[in-house]
Each structure stands twice: as structure tokens, then as C-alpha cells.
mmCIF file of C-alpha atoms in Angstrom:
data_model
loop_
_atom_site.group_PDB
_atom_site.id
_atom_site.type_symbol
_atom_site.label_atom_id
_atom_site.label_comp_id
_atom_site.label_asym_id
_atom_site.label_seq_id
_atom_site.Cartn_x
_atom_site.Cartn_y
_atom_site.Cartn_z
ATOM 1 C CA GLY A 726 -90.213 30.163 120.545
ATOM 2 C CA THR A 727 -87.868 28.893 118.200
ATOM 3 C CA LYS A 728 -86.358 31.042 115.689
ATOM 4 C CA THR A 729 -85.738 28.551 112.877
ATOM 5 C CA LEU A 730 -88.007 26.804 110.382
ATOM 6 C CA GLN A 731 -86.937 23.359 109.015
ATOM 7 C CA PHE A 732 -88.593 21.413 106.458
ATOM 8 C CA GLU A 733 -88.136 18.795 103.540
ATOM 9 C CA ALA A 734 -89.922 17.649 100.372
ATOM 10 C CA LYS A 735 -92.270 14.730 100.602
ATOM 11 C CA HIS A 736 -90.456 13.455 97.500
ATOM 12 C CA ARG A 737 -87.253 13.613 95.821
ATOM 13 C CA LEU A 738 -87.011 16.929 93.782
ATOM 14 C CA PRO A 739 -86.065 16.415 90.292
ATOM 15 C CA TYR A 740 -82.479 16.894 89.360
ATOM 16 C CA SER A 741 -81.293 19.520 86.810
ATOM 17 C CA THR A 742 -83.831 21.858 87.978
ATOM 18 C CA ASN A 743 -83.538 25.445 89.214
ATOM 19 C CA TYR A 744 -85.879 26.403 92.353
ATOM 20 C CA THR A 745 -86.711 29.692 94.065
ATOM 21 C CA LEU A 746 -88.154 29.535 97.783
ATOM 22 C CA ARG A 747 -90.117 32.647 98.312
ATOM 23 C CA VAL A 748 -91.560 33.862 101.919
ATOM 24 C CA ASP A 749 -94.598 35.987 101.441
ATOM 25 C CA LYS A 750 -94.019 38.954 103.994
ATOM 26 C CA GLU A 751 -97.914 39.264 104.500
ATOM 27 C CA HIS A 752 -98.290 35.589 105.854
ATOM 28 C CA CYS A 753 -94.994 35.180 107.512
ATOM 29 C CA VAL A 754 -95.968 36.416 111.121
ATOM 30 C CA SER A 755 -94.017 36.121 114.126
ATOM 31 C CA ALA A 756 -95.103 34.838 117.548
ATOM 32 C CA ILE A 757 -95.623 38.415 118.761
ATOM 33 C CA GLY A 758 -97.485 39.655 115.636
ATOM 34 C CA GLY A 759 -94.399 40.952 113.733
ATOM 35 C CA LYS A 760 -94.128 40.936 109.943
ATOM 36 C CA LEU A 761 -91.435 40.866 107.615
ATOM 37 C CA ASP A 762 -90.411 44.294 105.798
ATOM 38 C CA ASP A 763 -89.464 42.544 102.614
ATOM 39 C CA GLU A 764 -90.544 39.308 100.769
ATOM 40 C CA PHE A 765 -87.425 36.829 101.116
ATOM 41 C CA PHE A 766 -86.311 34.758 98.160
ATOM 42 C CA PHE A 767 -83.720 32.155 97.987
ATOM 43 C CA GLU A 768 -82.671 30.355 94.625
ATOM 44 C CA PHE A 769 -80.966 26.885 94.473
ATOM 45 C CA SER A 770 -80.424 24.075 91.948
ATOM 46 C CA THR A 771 -80.368 20.335 91.878
ATOM 47 C CA THR A 772 -77.548 18.631 90.730
ATOM 48 C CA ALA A 773 -76.930 18.622 86.672
ATOM 49 C CA PRO A 774 -76.098 15.283 84.587
ATOM 50 C CA LYS A 775 -72.777 13.728 85.528
ATOM 51 C CA VAL A 776 -71.456 10.225 84.438
ATOM 52 C CA LEU A 777 -70.955 7.587 87.376
ATOM 53 C CA GLN A 778 -69.580 4.627 85.837
ATOM 54 C CA PHE A 779 -68.335 3.742 82.394
ATOM 55 C CA LEU A 780 -67.433 0.628 80.488
ATOM 56 C CA PRO A 781 -65.230 -0.793 78.955
ATOM 57 C CA CYS A 782 -61.861 0.086 80.184
ATOM 58 C CA GLY A 783 -58.223 -0.846 79.314
ATOM 59 C CA THR A 784 -57.977 -3.226 76.140
ATOM 60 C CA VAL A 785 -61.068 -4.462 74.643
ATOM 61 C CA SER A 786 -61.549 -8.103 73.500
ATOM 62 C CA THR A 787 -63.641 -7.187 70.173
ATOM 63 C CA LEU A 788 -63.697 -4.517 67.563
ATOM 64 C CA LYS A 789 -67.236 -3.931 68.240
ATOM 65 C CA PRO A 790 -67.293 -3.183 71.774
ATOM 66 C CA LYS A 791 -70.406 -2.406 73.927
ATOM 67 C CA CYS A 792 -70.036 0.894 75.818
ATOM 68 C CA PHE A 793 -72.161 1.752 78.935
ATOM 69 C CA LEU A 794 -72.589 4.902 80.969
ATOM 70 C CA LEU A 795 -74.598 5.280 84.020
ATOM 71 C CA PHE A 796 -75.766 8.782 85.059
ATOM 72 C CA ASN A 797 -76.496 10.123 88.351
ATOM 73 C CA GLN A 798 -80.079 10.869 87.267
ATOM 74 C CA LYS A 799 -82.847 9.966 84.679
ATOM 75 C CA ILE A 800 -81.744 10.403 80.781
ATOM 76 C CA ASP A 801 -83.310 10.119 77.573
ATOM 77 C CA MET A 802 -80.802 7.723 75.962
ATOM 78 C CA ASN A 803 -81.551 8.735 72.670
ATOM 79 C CA GLU A 804 -80.939 12.363 73.376
ATOM 80 C CA ILE A 805 -77.644 11.416 75.117
ATOM 81 C CA LEU A 806 -76.407 9.365 71.878
ATOM 82 C CA LYS A 807 -76.880 12.470 69.920
ATOM 83 C CA HIS A 808 -74.506 14.494 71.888
ATOM 84 C CA LEU A 809 -71.808 11.571 72.438
ATOM 85 C CA ARG A 810 -68.639 12.318 70.781
ATOM 86 C CA VAL A 811 -66.240 9.322 69.721
ATOM 87 C CA VAL A 812 -62.652 10.095 68.830
ATOM 88 C CA HIS A 813 -59.891 8.043 68.179
ATOM 89 C CA SER A 814 -56.310 8.732 68.780
ATOM 90 C CA ASP A 815 -55.428 10.656 65.273
ATOM 91 C CA GLY A 816 -58.202 12.957 66.385
ATOM 92 C CA HIS A 817 -60.525 11.682 63.723
ATOM 93 C CA MET A 818 -64.246 11.538 65.074
ATOM 94 C CA ILE A 819 -66.730 8.644 64.320
ATOM 95 C CA GLN A 820 -70.025 9.971 63.154
ATOM 96 C CA ASN A 821 -73.193 9.741 65.546
ATOM 97 C CA GLU A 822 -74.779 7.855 62.653
ATOM 98 C CA ASP A 823 -72.175 4.889 63.026
ATOM 99 C CA LEU A 824 -73.254 4.420 66.534
ATOM 100 C CA GLU A 825 -76.169 2.250 67.852
ATOM 101 C CA LEU A 826 -78.064 1.885 71.124
ATOM 102 C CA VAL A 827 -77.833 -1.722 72.682
ATOM 103 C CA ASN A 828 -81.482 -3.199 73.414
ATOM 104 C CA GLU A 829 -82.512 -3.538 76.886
ATOM 105 C CA THR A 830 -82.161 -7.128 77.108
ATOM 106 C CA THR A 831 -78.490 -7.078 75.983
ATOM 107 C CA ALA A 832 -77.853 -4.311 78.406
ATOM 108 C CA LYS A 833 -79.295 -6.111 81.108
ATOM 109 C CA SER A 834 -77.125 -9.237 80.495
ATOM 110 C CA GLU A 835 -73.863 -7.451 79.744
ATOM 111 C CA PHE A 836 -74.101 -4.816 82.634
ATOM 112 C CA GLU A 837 -76.279 -6.652 85.164
ATOM 113 C CA SER A 838 -74.285 -5.652 88.174
ATOM 114 C CA PHE A 839 -74.531 -1.607 87.242
ATOM 115 C CA MET A 840 -78.081 -2.121 86.743
ATOM 116 C CA ASN A 841 -79.020 -3.721 89.639
ATOM 117 C CA ALA A 842 -76.740 -1.693 92.185
ATOM 118 C CA ASN A 843 -79.425 0.671 92.680
ATOM 119 C CA GLU A 844 -83.156 1.188 92.276
ATOM 120 C CA GLY A 845 -84.069 3.035 89.073
ATOM 121 C CA ASN A 846 -80.586 2.520 87.379
ATOM 122 C CA HIS A 847 -82.476 1.206 84.427
ATOM 123 C CA GLU A 848 -83.619 4.867 83.469
ATOM 124 C CA LYS A 849 -80.275 6.078 84.019
ATOM 125 C CA TYR A 850 -77.859 4.715 81.398
ATOM 126 C CA VAL A 851 -77.145 4.528 77.887
ATOM 127 C CA ALA A 852 -75.502 1.442 76.033
ATOM 128 C CA PHE A 853 -74.305 1.599 72.570
ATOM 129 C CA THR A 854 -71.853 -0.284 70.415
ATOM 130 C CA PHE A 855 -70.336 0.368 66.974
ATOM 131 C CA LYS A 856 -72.005 -0.463 63.380
ATOM 132 C CA HIS A 857 -68.625 -1.246 61.946
ATOM 133 C CA ASP A 858 -65.182 -2.617 63.227
ATOM 134 C CA LEU A 859 -62.900 -0.220 65.161
ATOM 135 C CA LEU A 860 -59.216 -0.080 64.144
ATOM 136 C CA LYS A 861 -56.743 -2.087 65.889
ATOM 137 C CA ALA A 862 -54.055 -0.860 68.267
ATOM 138 C CA THR A 863 -56.125 2.329 68.511
ATOM 139 C CA GLN A 864 -57.212 4.538 71.665
ATOM 140 C CA TYR A 865 -60.649 5.772 71.626
ATOM 141 C CA THR A 866 -62.057 8.400 73.914
ATOM 142 C CA ILE A 867 -65.817 8.681 74.615
ATOM 143 C CA GLN A 868 -66.753 12.277 75.434
ATOM 144 C CA VAL A 869 -70.010 13.753 76.905
ATOM 145 C CA PRO A 870 -69.667 17.449 76.127
ATOM 146 C CA VAL A 871 -71.180 20.480 77.840
ATOM 147 C CA GLY A 872 -74.744 20.912 77.100
ATOM 148 C CA CYS A 873 -76.092 17.371 77.318
ATOM 149 C CA PRO A 874 -79.699 17.010 78.668
ATOM 150 C CA SER A 875 -81.305 15.704 81.621
ATOM 151 C CA ALA A 876 -84.753 13.750 81.340
ATOM 152 C CA GLU A 877 -85.510 15.290 84.967
ATOM 153 C CA GLY A 878 -85.183 18.928 84.371
ATOM 154 C CA PRO A 879 -83.863 21.909 81.908
ATOM 155 C CA LEU A 880 -80.456 21.968 83.275
ATOM 156 C CA LYS A 881 -77.457 20.354 81.183
ATOM 157 C CA THR A 882 -73.923 19.193 81.841
ATOM 158 C CA THR A 883 -71.826 21.979 82.948
ATOM 159 C CA SER A 884 -68.315 20.492 82.229
ATOM 160 C CA GLU A 885 -67.133 17.865 79.807
ATOM 161 C CA TRP A 886 -66.262 14.229 80.765
ATOM 162 C CA SER A 887 -64.310 11.476 79.128
ATOM 163 C CA ALA A 888 -62.926 8.212 79.252
ATOM 164 C CA SER A 889 -60.780 5.921 77.096
ATOM 165 C CA PHE A 890 -60.312 2.360 76.077
ATOM 166 C CA HIS A 891 -57.948 0.629 73.662
ATOM 167 C CA THR A 892 -58.388 -1.940 70.922
ATOM 168 C CA TYR A 893 -56.133 -5.129 70.672
ATOM 169 C CA GLU A 894 -53.083 -5.089 68.527
ATOM 170 C CA PRO A 895 -52.338 -7.479 65.627
ATOM 171 C CA LEU A 896 -50.596 -10.656 67.000
ATOM 172 C CA LYS A 897 -46.977 -10.350 66.837
ATOM 173 C CA ILE A 898 -43.816 -11.484 68.574
ATOM 174 C CA ILE A 899 -42.250 -9.077 70.962
ATOM 175 C CA ASP A 900 -39.306 -10.950 72.416
ATOM 176 C CA TRP A 901 -37.540 -14.156 72.719
ATOM 177 C CA PHE A 902 -34.809 -15.837 75.205
ATOM 178 C CA PRO A 903 -32.004 -15.804 74.820
ATOM 179 C CA ASN A 904 -31.845 -12.974 72.305
ATOM 180 C CA LYS A 905 -28.866 -11.717 70.882
ATOM 181 C CA LYS A 906 -29.655 -8.171 71.221
ATOM 182 C CA ASN A 907 -30.042 -8.500 75.055
ATOM 183 C CA GLU A 908 -26.606 -7.376 76.519
ATOM 184 C CA TRP A 909 -27.135 -9.066 79.489
ATOM 185 C CA GLN A 910 -28.016 -12.698 78.453
ATOM 186 C CA PRO A 911 -27.388 -13.015 74.600
ATOM 187 C CA SER A 912 -27.119 -16.722 75.013
ATOM 188 C CA ALA A 913 -28.061 -19.846 77.127
ATOM 189 C CA ALA A 914 -26.373 -22.678 78.567
ATOM 190 C CA PRO A 915 -26.970 -26.138 76.698
ATOM 191 C CA GLY A 916 -30.198 -27.654 77.742
ATOM 192 C CA TYR A 917 -31.331 -24.519 79.187
ATOM 193 C CA SER A 918 -35.213 -23.713 78.408
ATOM 194 C CA TRP A 919 -35.672 -20.977 75.749
ATOM 195 C CA SER A 920 -38.900 -18.935 75.591
ATOM 196 C CA LEU A 921 -41.150 -16.931 73.088
ATOM 197 C CA THR A 922 -42.983 -14.004 74.019
ATOM 198 C CA PHE A 923 -45.972 -12.369 72.207
ATOM 199 C CA ASN A 924 -48.234 -9.063 72.682
ATOM 200 C CA ASN A 925 -51.390 -10.729 73.020
ATOM 201 C CA SER A 926 -52.976 -13.603 74.964
ATOM 202 C CA LEU A 927 -52.725 -17.078 72.937
ATOM 203 C CA ASP A 928 -55.473 -19.378 72.152
ATOM 204 C CA HIS A 929 -54.307 -22.573 73.837
ATOM 205 C CA SER A 930 -56.131 -24.691 71.688
ATOM 206 C CA THR A 931 -54.287 -23.563 68.718
ATOM 207 C CA ILE A 932 -50.539 -24.447 70.044
ATOM 208 C CA ASN A 933 -49.036 -27.549 69.167
ATOM 209 C CA LYS A 934 -45.433 -28.640 68.965
ATOM 210 C CA SER A 935 -45.550 -29.503 65.272
ATOM 211 C CA LEU A 936 -46.051 -25.582 64.584
ATOM 212 C CA PHE A 937 -42.408 -25.096 65.545
ATOM 213 C CA LYS A 938 -39.559 -26.294 63.519
ATOM 214 C CA PHE A 939 -35.663 -25.735 64.496
ATOM 215 C CA GLU A 940 -32.725 -25.685 62.344
ATOM 216 C CA PRO A 941 -30.618 -27.733 63.268
ATOM 217 C CA GLU A 942 -33.021 -30.072 64.765
ATOM 218 C CA VAL A 943 -33.574 -30.055 68.400
ATOM 219 C CA ASN A 944 -33.647 -33.316 70.150
ATOM 220 C CA SER A 945 -36.003 -34.183 72.971
ATOM 221 C CA LEU A 946 -38.120 -30.890 72.293
ATOM 222 C CA GLY A 947 -40.911 -30.138 74.641
ATOM 223 C CA ILE A 948 -43.029 -26.899 74.775
ATOM 224 C CA GLU A 949 -45.275 -25.405 77.305
ATOM 225 C CA HIS A 950 -48.146 -22.887 77.488
ATOM 226 C CA THR A 951 -49.511 -22.036 80.808
ATOM 227 C CA GLN A 952 -52.702 -19.948 81.782
ATOM 228 C CA ASP A 953 -51.014 -17.667 84.453
ATOM 229 C CA ASN A 954 -48.271 -16.647 81.778
ATOM 230 C CA ASP A 955 -50.515 -17.168 78.331
ATOM 231 C CA ARG A 956 -48.439 -14.618 76.161
ATOM 232 C CA GLN A 957 -45.392 -16.937 76.615
ATOM 233 C CA ILE A 958 -44.274 -20.436 75.056
ATOM 234 C CA THR A 959 -41.510 -22.034 76.764
ATOM 235 C CA PHE A 960 -39.335 -24.571 74.894
ATOM 236 C CA TYR A 961 -37.476 -27.533 76.724
ATOM 237 C CA ASN A 962 -34.688 -28.984 74.602
ATOM 238 C CA ASN A 963 -31.246 -30.738 74.636
ATOM 239 C CA SER A 964 -29.476 -28.137 72.743
ATOM 240 C CA LYS A 965 -25.880 -28.397 71.997
ATOM 241 C CA PRO A 966 -22.857 -26.108 73.043
ATOM 242 C CA ASN A 967 -21.754 -23.651 70.583
ATOM 243 C CA THR A 968 -24.826 -23.767 68.374
ATOM 244 C CA VAL A 969 -26.954 -21.482 66.813
ATOM 245 C CA TYR A 970 -30.847 -22.540 66.585
ATOM 246 C CA THR A 971 -33.095 -20.975 63.920
ATOM 247 C CA LEU A 972 -36.995 -21.008 64.722
ATOM 248 C CA LEU A 973 -39.374 -21.722 61.769
ATOM 249 C CA ILE A 974 -43.236 -21.141 62.738
ATOM 250 C CA GLN A 975 -46.204 -22.177 61.114
ATOM 251 C CA SER A 976 -47.747 -18.623 61.259
ATOM 252 C CA ALA A 977 -51.148 -19.393 59.724
ATOM 253 C CA SER A 978 -51.951 -22.018 62.485
ATOM 254 C CA LEU A 979 -51.024 -20.152 65.807
ATOM 255 C CA LYS A 980 -53.829 -17.883 66.883
ATOM 256 C CA ASP A 981 -54.308 -15.446 69.740
ATOM 257 C CA VAL A 982 -57.548 -15.388 71.862
ATOM 258 C CA HIS A 983 -59.026 -12.745 69.243
ATOM 259 C CA GLY A 984 -58.827 -15.283 66.527
ATOM 260 C CA GLN A 985 -55.834 -13.397 64.826
ATOM 261 C CA THR A 986 -52.645 -15.252 63.369
ATOM 262 C CA LEU A 987 -49.171 -13.866 63.191
ATOM 263 C CA GLU A 988 -48.987 -10.797 60.720
ATOM 264 C CA HIS A 989 -45.202 -11.418 60.485
ATOM 265 C CA ASP A 990 -43.464 -14.642 60.130
ATOM 266 C CA HIS A 991 -39.893 -13.322 60.873
ATOM 267 C CA SER A 992 -38.707 -15.356 57.612
ATOM 268 C CA ASP A 993 -36.764 -11.984 56.671
ATOM 269 C CA LYS A 994 -35.196 -11.613 60.174
ATOM 270 C CA PRO A 995 -35.433 -14.913 61.511
ATOM 271 C CA ILE A 996 -35.520 -15.522 65.417
ATOM 272 C CA GLN A 997 -32.280 -17.167 66.553
ATOM 273 C CA PHE A 998 -31.475 -19.082 69.857
ATOM 274 C CA HIS A 999 -27.517 -18.805 70.597
ATOM 275 C CA VAL A 1000 -26.327 -21.587 72.773
ATOM 276 C CA HIS A 1001 -22.930 -20.886 74.372
ATOM 277 C CA ASP A 1002 -20.356 -23.743 75.436
ATOM 278 C CA SER A 1003 -21.072 -25.850 78.530
ATOM 279 C CA PRO A 1004 -19.917 -23.788 81.654
ATOM 280 C CA PRO A 1005 -16.846 -25.302 83.748
ATOM 281 C CA LEU A 1006 -18.027 -27.840 86.396
ATOM 282 C CA ILE A 1007 -18.209 -26.234 89.873
ATOM 283 C CA GLY A 1008 -16.840 -29.061 92.465
ATOM 284 C CA ASN A 1009 -17.611 -28.920 96.128
ATOM 285 C CA ILE A 1010 -16.724 -30.570 99.515
ATOM 286 C CA SER A 1011 -18.758 -29.655 102.281
ATOM 287 C CA GLY A 1012 -19.053 -31.306 105.763
ATOM 288 C CA ALA A 1013 -18.739 -30.321 109.837
ATOM 289 C CA THR A 1014 -15.470 -28.104 110.424
ATOM 290 C CA GLY A 1015 -13.819 -26.869 113.280
ATOM 291 C CA MET A 1016 -13.065 -28.947 116.644
ATOM 292 C CA ILE A 1017 -15.171 -32.122 116.273
ATOM 293 C CA THR A 1018 -15.815 -34.362 119.154
ATOM 294 C CA MET A 1019 -16.454 -37.927 118.340
ATOM 295 C CA ASP A 1020 -19.080 -39.921 119.701
ATOM 296 C CA PRO A 1021 -17.597 -42.349 122.282
ATOM 297 C CA GLY A 1022 -19.992 -44.809 121.114
ATOM 298 C CA VAL A 1023 -18.369 -45.156 117.630
ATOM 299 C CA LEU A 1024 -14.733 -45.056 118.739
ATOM 300 C CA ASN A 1025 -14.101 -48.626 117.592
ATOM 301 C CA GLU A 1026 -15.179 -47.781 114.072
ATOM 302 C CA PRO A 1027 -14.615 -43.745 113.949
ATOM 303 C CA PHE A 1028 -16.226 -41.873 110.800
ATOM 304 C CA TYR A 1029 -16.233 -38.444 109.509
ATOM 305 C CA PRO A 1030 -19.412 -37.555 107.042
ATOM 306 C CA PHE A 1031 -19.044 -35.103 104.400
ATOM 307 C CA MET A 1032 -20.730 -34.557 100.853
ATOM 308 C CA VAL A 1033 -18.723 -34.313 97.480
ATOM 309 C CA TYR A 1034 -19.882 -33.883 94.087
ATOM 310 C CA ASN A 1035 -18.238 -33.197 90.801
ATOM 311 C CA TYR A 1036 -14.919 -34.704 91.988
ATOM 312 C CA SER A 1037 -13.650 -37.981 90.705
ATOM 313 C CA GLU A 1038 -11.518 -38.427 93.791
ATOM 314 C CA VAL A 1039 -10.619 -37.194 97.135
ATOM 315 C CA THR A 1040 -7.235 -37.098 98.929
ATOM 316 C CA LEU A 1041 -7.443 -37.078 102.570
ATOM 317 C CA ARG A 1042 -4.952 -35.994 105.390
ATOM 318 C CA ILE A 1043 -5.226 -37.064 108.848
ATOM 319 C CA HIS A 1044 -3.152 -35.764 111.514
ATOM 320 C CA ARG A 1045 -2.943 -37.016 115.096
ATOM 321 C CA VAL A 1046 -2.402 -33.877 117.494
ATOM 322 C CA LYS A 1047 -1.987 -33.140 120.793
ATOM 323 C CA PRO A 1048 -3.425 -30.327 123.319
ATOM 324 C CA GLU A 1049 -0.121 -28.280 122.785
ATOM 325 C CA HIS A 1050 -0.788 -28.258 119.157
ATOM 326 C CA TYR A 1051 -3.828 -25.922 119.439
ATOM 327 C CA HIS A 1052 -3.712 -22.671 118.023
ATOM 328 C CA PRO A 1053 -7.124 -20.567 117.617
ATOM 329 C CA ASN A 1054 -6.248 -19.184 113.902
ATOM 330 C CA LEU A 1055 -5.606 -22.798 112.498
ATOM 331 C CA PRO A 1056 -8.090 -23.302 109.705
ATOM 332 C CA CYS A 1057 -9.737 -26.363 111.627
ATOM 333 C CA PHE A 1058 -11.185 -23.995 114.271
ATOM 334 C CA ASN A 1059 -12.983 -21.626 111.491
ATOM 335 C CA SER A 1060 -16.128 -22.646 110.590
ATOM 336 C CA TYR A 1061 -16.630 -22.790 106.749
ATOM 337 C CA SER A 1062 -16.698 -25.052 103.808
ATOM 338 C CA TYR A 1063 -14.361 -25.110 100.778
ATOM 339 C CA THR A 1064 -15.486 -24.849 97.243
ATOM 340 C CA TYR A 1065 -13.265 -25.508 94.327
ATOM 341 C CA GLU A 1066 -13.737 -25.013 90.506
ATOM 342 C CA GLY A 1067 -12.193 -27.763 88.376
#
């Protein structure tokens, strides 16, 4: 007969619980009538509470974000909220009295995909927000400490868990092109586009060409702001050589996606675009090189096509040659084109 007994519970055992398996020596009888000398005991426990999912992550778009923690088992959200710690980057801790639970309707709407991912998740989460605005440009860390309780059994969290998010920064200009501080390209050629880069995504509806003035005035000024590069504004212009253009911005009208205006208008340290002299024109002559065989069909009116640009005139020399003039090192037998600067 078999020496192994295998069994399983009819229903899932509650988490966060210690269990003892006891084998009674009087009632455990072998196939030939033998009994155990001593009772057998085996202890085990089911998993303690752990955080499986957390939101938000990265940079949040509001100063009162909604935080969502999904656990691996049923929890009492009110009890969890009492144990949570929220610490910002300077070490200051937000009091639990300044946190408040998000109602069930809002939680289901905001975190629907997590709530519906598995059956029973609606009993395993806590969602909360903040009664007061958080500080801008600050990292906040959510901590679940050791000793956080479960709603299924007496065992508590055995290790600390934490996750962080950032609040957005005040709107500011972080770079522009050309920039005199850029040692690689401190200036641009006449007519070359300029750009202005911000730290936050801009609200496209607030961007208008009238917000930007240049001294001296720029002819044929055009601006561009695109969705795939929404932190940058590009200026198209007919700038003049050897000129420095100073940008003036109506900072109260330009806003980012968080509704913020520029905190600094750069009036004390103006943004300037330096335009250098026009580069020398580069001329080019290109066409077929080497030994060219003419099509017999055009010998009555032979022609040789080639392309020329940035030259006002071209001098051609045509030589009549015979086979005895052939030499492999002659330029006409090397396939390359000539480029000249003028």
C-alpha cells in the first residue's frame, strides 16, 4: 500500500495565519495495525500582507494626487491608512490626519483596470489622497512599515515597502538654441530656425506668436509647437547676419499643462539668439567621369550632361585624343566628382 497521504483544503486558507497540523497517534493506524510512538506536529503559515501594485509613478500632474495600493490579500483600508507614512525629500513626514480615503466610486473609476484584474481585488486595496496641496518639485515616498495588519489573519507585514513619485516643477525655460553658453554651437546662420525649451509640457491653446517679441524685429517670424515635442517652441525667421536678437516674452499668458505661468521672465538675464555671418557659398560640379562611351544615335548632336550650382559660369576644355594617349593614371579614368569653394 501507499506510504504517502496527500490532501488539500476545500477552500482557500486565510492569509496571514499560523497553522498547526497534528497527527493523533491513537487514530493513525497502518495497514498492518501499527501505531505512531508519538504524536506528529507540523507548523506553517500563510503569506503575510504585501503590496502588489502602486500608483502613481513618475511625475504627477496634480498637487493632490490619488494614491492606490493593491495588496495580495484582504485588508481594512482604514487600518492601513493609519499605518501608512508619507515622507517628502527633506525628511518631513505628512501627518496621517492630512490623508483621506478616496470613495469607492472614484476608486473604481480611477483604477478600474487594477480593480477588475482579479476577483476580490475590491477588498484588497486602499486608495487615498491629500487634504492639502503638496509642494512642487518634490519627491514623495509612500511607506508601508513593518507591522501593517491584514483583514484575514493576525500576521502582519514583516518588511518595509516603499515607492515614490514626484510633483511637477514650476514652469521655466531650461535652454534655447542657439545659446552663447553652448561651446559647440553658440550661434546660428542667417535664416536658421531657433528654439526655446521648457521643463514642462506646454498648453498648446495658450501659445500665440504675439506673445514673443524680438529686438531688433524679426521679419517673417513663424512659430511651431508640436504634440510630439510639446516642451519646445521653434521660431522660423529671416534673421540677418552678424546680429544679436533679444527675446521678450509675455510670461503671464504662456502656460504649461498644469496651468502655471513662467515664474521668471528673464528680464534681468535676457534670452539672446546670436546670428553669425553668412557662410561662404559652396559650388559643385558633378557628372559622369572616367571613359564615357557616346551613344552612336546622338553622334550627329553629341552632348555631355552634368550638373552645376553656385557658379555663374563654367569653362570647358575638350581634347581630341587617340588610343596612344591612354594612360591609366589620367584623371579622366578615376571615378570621382570635383567640389569647389568659391
